[in-house]
Short mmCIF file of C-alpha atoms in Angstrom, two decimals:
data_model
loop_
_atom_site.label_atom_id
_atom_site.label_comp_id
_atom_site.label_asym_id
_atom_site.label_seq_id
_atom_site.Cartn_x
_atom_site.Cartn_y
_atom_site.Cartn_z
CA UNK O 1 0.00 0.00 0.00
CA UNK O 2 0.72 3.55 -0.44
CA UNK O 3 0.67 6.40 1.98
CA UNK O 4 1.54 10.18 0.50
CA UNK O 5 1.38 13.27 2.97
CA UNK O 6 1.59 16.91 2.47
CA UNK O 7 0.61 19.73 3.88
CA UNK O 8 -3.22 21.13 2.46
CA UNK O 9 -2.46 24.35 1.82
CA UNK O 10 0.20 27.33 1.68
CA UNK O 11 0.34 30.65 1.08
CA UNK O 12 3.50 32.85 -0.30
CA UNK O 13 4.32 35.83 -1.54
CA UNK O 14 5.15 37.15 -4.93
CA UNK O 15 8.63 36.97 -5.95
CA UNK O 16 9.62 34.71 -3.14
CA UNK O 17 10.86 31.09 -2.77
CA UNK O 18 8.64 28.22 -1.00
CA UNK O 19 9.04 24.69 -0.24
CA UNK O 20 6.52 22.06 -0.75
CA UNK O 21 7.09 18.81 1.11
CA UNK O 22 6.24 15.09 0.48
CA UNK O 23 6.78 12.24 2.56
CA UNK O 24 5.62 9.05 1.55
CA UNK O 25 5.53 5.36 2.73
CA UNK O 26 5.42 2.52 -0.38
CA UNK O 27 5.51 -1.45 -0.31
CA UNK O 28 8.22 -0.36 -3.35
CA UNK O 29 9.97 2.84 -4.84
CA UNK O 30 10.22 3.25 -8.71
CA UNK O 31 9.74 7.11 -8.90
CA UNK O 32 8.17 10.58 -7.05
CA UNK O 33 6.33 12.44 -9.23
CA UNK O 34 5.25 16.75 -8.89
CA UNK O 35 2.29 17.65 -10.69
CA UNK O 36 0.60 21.17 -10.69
CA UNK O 37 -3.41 21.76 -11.21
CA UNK O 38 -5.09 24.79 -11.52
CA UNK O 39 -8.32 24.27 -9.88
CA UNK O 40 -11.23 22.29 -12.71
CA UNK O 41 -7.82 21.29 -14.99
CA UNK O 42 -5.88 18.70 -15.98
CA UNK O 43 -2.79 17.75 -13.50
CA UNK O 44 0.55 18.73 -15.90
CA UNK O 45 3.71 17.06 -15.27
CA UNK O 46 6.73 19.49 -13.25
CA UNK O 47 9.41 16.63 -12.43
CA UNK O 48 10.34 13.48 -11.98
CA UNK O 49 13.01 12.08 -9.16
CA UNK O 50 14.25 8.31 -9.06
CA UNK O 51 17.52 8.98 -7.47
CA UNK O 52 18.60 10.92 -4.29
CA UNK O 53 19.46 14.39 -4.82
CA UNK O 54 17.80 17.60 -6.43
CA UNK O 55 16.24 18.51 -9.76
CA UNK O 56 16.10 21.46 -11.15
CA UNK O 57 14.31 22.72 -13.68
CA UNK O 58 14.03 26.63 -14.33
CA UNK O 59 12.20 27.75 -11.40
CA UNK O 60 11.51 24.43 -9.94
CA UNK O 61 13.27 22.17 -8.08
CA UNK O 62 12.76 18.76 -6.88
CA UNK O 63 14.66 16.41 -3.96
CA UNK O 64 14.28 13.45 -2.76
CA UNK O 65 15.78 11.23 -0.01
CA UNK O 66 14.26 7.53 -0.57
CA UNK O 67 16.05 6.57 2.25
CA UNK O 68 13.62 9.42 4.77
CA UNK O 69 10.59 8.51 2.09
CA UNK O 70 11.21 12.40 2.03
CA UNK O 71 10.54 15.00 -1.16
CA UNK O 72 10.40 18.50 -1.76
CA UNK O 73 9.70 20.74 -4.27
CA UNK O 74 11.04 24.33 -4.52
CA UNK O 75 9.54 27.25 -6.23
CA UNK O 76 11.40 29.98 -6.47
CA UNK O 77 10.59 33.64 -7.77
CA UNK O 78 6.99 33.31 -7.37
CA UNK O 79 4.60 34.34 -9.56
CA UNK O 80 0.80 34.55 -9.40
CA UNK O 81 0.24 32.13 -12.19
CA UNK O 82 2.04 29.34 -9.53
CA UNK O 83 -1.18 29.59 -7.67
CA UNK O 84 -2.30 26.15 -8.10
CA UNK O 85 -2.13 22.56 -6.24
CA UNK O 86 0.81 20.75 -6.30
CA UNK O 87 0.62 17.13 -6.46
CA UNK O 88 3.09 14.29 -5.74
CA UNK O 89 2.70 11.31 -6.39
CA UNK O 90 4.56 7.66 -5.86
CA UNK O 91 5.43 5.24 -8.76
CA UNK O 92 6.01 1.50 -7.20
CA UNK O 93 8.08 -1.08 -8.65
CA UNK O 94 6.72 -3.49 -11.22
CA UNK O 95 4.07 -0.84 -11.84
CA UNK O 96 3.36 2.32 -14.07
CA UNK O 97 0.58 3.72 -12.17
CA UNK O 98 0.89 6.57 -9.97
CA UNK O 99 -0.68 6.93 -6.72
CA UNK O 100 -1.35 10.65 -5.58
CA UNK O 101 -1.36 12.69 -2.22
CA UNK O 102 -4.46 14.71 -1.53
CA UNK O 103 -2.25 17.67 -3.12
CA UNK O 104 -1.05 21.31 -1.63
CA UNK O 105 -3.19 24.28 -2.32
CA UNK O 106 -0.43 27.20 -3.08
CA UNK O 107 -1.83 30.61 -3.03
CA UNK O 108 0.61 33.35 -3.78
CA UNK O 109 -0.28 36.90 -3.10
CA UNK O 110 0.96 40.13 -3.73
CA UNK G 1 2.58 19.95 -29.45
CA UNK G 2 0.61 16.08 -28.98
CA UNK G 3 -1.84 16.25 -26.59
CA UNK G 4 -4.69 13.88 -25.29
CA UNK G 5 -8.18 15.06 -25.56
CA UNK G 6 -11.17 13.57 -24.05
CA UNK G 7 -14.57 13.57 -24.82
CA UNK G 8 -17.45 14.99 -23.50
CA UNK G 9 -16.18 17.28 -21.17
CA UNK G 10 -19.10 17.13 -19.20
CA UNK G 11 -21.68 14.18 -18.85
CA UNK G 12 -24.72 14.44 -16.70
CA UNK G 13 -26.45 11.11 -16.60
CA UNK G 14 -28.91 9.38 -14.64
CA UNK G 15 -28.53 6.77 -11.63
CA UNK G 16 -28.23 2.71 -13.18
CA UNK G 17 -27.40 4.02 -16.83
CA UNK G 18 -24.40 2.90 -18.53
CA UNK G 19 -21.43 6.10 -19.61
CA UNK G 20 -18.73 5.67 -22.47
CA UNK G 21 -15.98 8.16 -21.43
CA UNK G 22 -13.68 8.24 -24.80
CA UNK G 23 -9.85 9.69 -24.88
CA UNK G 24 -7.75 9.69 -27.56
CA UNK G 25 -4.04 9.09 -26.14
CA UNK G 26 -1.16 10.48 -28.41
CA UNK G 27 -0.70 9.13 -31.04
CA UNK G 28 2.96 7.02 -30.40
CA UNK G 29 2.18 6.28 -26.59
CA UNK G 30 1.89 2.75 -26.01
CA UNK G 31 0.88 2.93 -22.13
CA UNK G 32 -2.94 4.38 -21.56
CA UNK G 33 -4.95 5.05 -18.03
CA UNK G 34 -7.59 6.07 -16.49
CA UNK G 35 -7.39 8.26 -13.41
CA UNK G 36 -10.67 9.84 -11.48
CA UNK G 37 -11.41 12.89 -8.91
CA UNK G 38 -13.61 13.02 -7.22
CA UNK G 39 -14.37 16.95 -6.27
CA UNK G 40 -12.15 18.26 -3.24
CA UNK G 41 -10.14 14.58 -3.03
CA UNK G 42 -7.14 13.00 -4.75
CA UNK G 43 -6.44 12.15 -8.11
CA UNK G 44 -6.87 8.33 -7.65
CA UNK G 45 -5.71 5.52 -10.49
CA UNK G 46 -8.62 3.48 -11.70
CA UNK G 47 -6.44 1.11 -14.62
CA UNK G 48 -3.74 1.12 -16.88
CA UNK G 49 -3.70 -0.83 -20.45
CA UNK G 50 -1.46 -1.88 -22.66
CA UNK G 51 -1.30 -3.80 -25.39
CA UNK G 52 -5.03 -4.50 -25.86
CA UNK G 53 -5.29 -5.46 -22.32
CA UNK G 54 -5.57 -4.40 -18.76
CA UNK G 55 -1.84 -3.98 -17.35
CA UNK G 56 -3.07 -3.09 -13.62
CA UNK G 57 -6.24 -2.04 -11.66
CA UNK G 58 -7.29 -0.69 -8.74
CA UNK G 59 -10.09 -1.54 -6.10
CA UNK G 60 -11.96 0.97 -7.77
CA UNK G 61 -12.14 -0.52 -10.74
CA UNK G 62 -14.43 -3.18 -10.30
CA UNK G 63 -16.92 -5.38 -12.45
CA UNK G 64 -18.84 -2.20 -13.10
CA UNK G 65 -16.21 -0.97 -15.17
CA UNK G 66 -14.60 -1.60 -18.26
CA UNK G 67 -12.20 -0.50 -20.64
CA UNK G 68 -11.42 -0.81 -24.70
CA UNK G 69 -9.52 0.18 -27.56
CA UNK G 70 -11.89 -0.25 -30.33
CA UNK G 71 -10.05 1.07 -32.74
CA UNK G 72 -6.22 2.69 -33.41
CA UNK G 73 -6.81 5.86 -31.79
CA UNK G 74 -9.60 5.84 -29.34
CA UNK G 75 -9.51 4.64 -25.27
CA UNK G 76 -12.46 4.15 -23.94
CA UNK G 77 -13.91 3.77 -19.98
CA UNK G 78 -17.37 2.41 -20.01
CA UNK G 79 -19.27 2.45 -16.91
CA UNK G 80 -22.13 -0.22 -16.82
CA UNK G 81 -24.21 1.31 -14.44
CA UNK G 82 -23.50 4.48 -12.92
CA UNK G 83 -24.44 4.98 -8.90
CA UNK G 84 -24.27 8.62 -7.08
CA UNK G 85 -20.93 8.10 -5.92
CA UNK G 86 -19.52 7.89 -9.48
CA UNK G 87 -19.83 11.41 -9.92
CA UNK G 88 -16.25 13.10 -10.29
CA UNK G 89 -13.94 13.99 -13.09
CA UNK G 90 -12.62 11.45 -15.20
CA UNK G 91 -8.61 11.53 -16.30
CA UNK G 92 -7.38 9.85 -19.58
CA UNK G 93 -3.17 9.59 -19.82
CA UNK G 94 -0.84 8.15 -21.38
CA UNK G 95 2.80 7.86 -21.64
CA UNK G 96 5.22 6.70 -24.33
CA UNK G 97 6.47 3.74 -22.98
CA UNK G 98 6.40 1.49 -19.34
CA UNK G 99 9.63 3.80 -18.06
CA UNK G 100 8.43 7.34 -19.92
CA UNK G 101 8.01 9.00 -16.97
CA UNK G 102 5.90 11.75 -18.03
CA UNK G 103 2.18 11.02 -18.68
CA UNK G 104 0.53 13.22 -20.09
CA UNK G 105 -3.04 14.07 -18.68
CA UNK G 106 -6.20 15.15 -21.11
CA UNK G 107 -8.51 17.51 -20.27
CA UNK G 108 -11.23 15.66 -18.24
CA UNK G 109 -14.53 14.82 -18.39
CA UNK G 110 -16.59 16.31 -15.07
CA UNK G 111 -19.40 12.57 -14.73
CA UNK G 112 -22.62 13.98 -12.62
CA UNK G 113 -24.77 10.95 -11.72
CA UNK G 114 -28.36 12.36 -10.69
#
């Protein structure tokens, strides 16, 4: 089984840098995932993490520890078009699927 | 840029009748799924198919549902008979092959079961 915690919701300000955290608990590991939704869309794809360390990509960032079940993902120079939920999700081995967390509510504000 | 679409966007229906949710997947992914939300709650996984045939399913998906590829382009979740608790938004993705990392979600179609 899967469990996937994050916090519900977060508020930052414009121009500034916030973290997102994941920490998860799987019967096996085969990928974290970091979607973002804007509220009655599709979830799109931010970044993938298989191995330790930290991702980056333009304004995001993503780490993970799989040893602490532990991600995070980093936003930095905030703009209000980052207002959105923010999504990880767990790949297991031997499967393709992903299993979601209930997903952080950013709200970034002037 | 490839995208998935899904049709309709928006399908009321009534309580016991049977839905056809229809994606079409891009057009050199191999891997397909179904994912549903219900308002306010996770995106949860439903099924995944490949090759003409189920690859892995949740609890969810249960005798009530069903899924097909009738034809070279078109995915299709058909649920037999819809109850209340149906009602959410229904995900189509796909992904280019078992290790492409990236799947790539349509738009949705919002189910309401009356």
């Amino acid at each position: 089984g899967q469990n996937i915690d994050q916090p519900t919701e977060m508020t930052a300000t414009e121009g500034a840098i916030v973290q997102i955290n994941c920490t998860y608990q799987t019967s096996g590991f085969n990928g974290l995932f970091w979607y973002q939704q804007h509220a009655g869309e599709a979830p799109t794809f931010l970044s993938y993490n298989v191995l330790d360390g930290l991702e980056e990509k333009g304004r995001f960032s993503s780490f993970l520890s799989r040893s602490k079940g532990y991600s995070y993902l980093l936003l930095k120079e905030l703009q209000m078009k980052d207002s959105a939920s923010y999504l990880c999700a767990v790949r297991e081995s031997g499967a393709n699927n992903l299993f979601f967390g209930t997903g952080t509510r950013l709200t970034v504000i002037p | 840029e490839p995208e998935v679409t899904q049709t309709p966007s928006h399908q009321v229906t009534q309580m016991g009748q049977e839905v056809i949710l229809r994606c079409v997947p891009i057009s050199n992914h191999l891997y397909f799924y179904w994912y549903r939300q219900i308002l306010g709650q996770k995106v949860e996984f439903l099924v995944s198919f490949y090759n003409n045939e189920i690859s892995e399913k949740s609890e969810i998906f249960d005798d009530q549902f069903s899924v097909e590829r009738p034809d070279g382009s078109n995915f299709t979740l058909k649920i037999r008979s819809t109850k209340l608790e149906d009602s959410a938004m229904y995900f189509c993705a796909s992904s280019e092959n078992r290790e492409g990392f990236e799947q790539y979600f349509g738009p949705g179609t919002r189910l309401t079961v009356t």
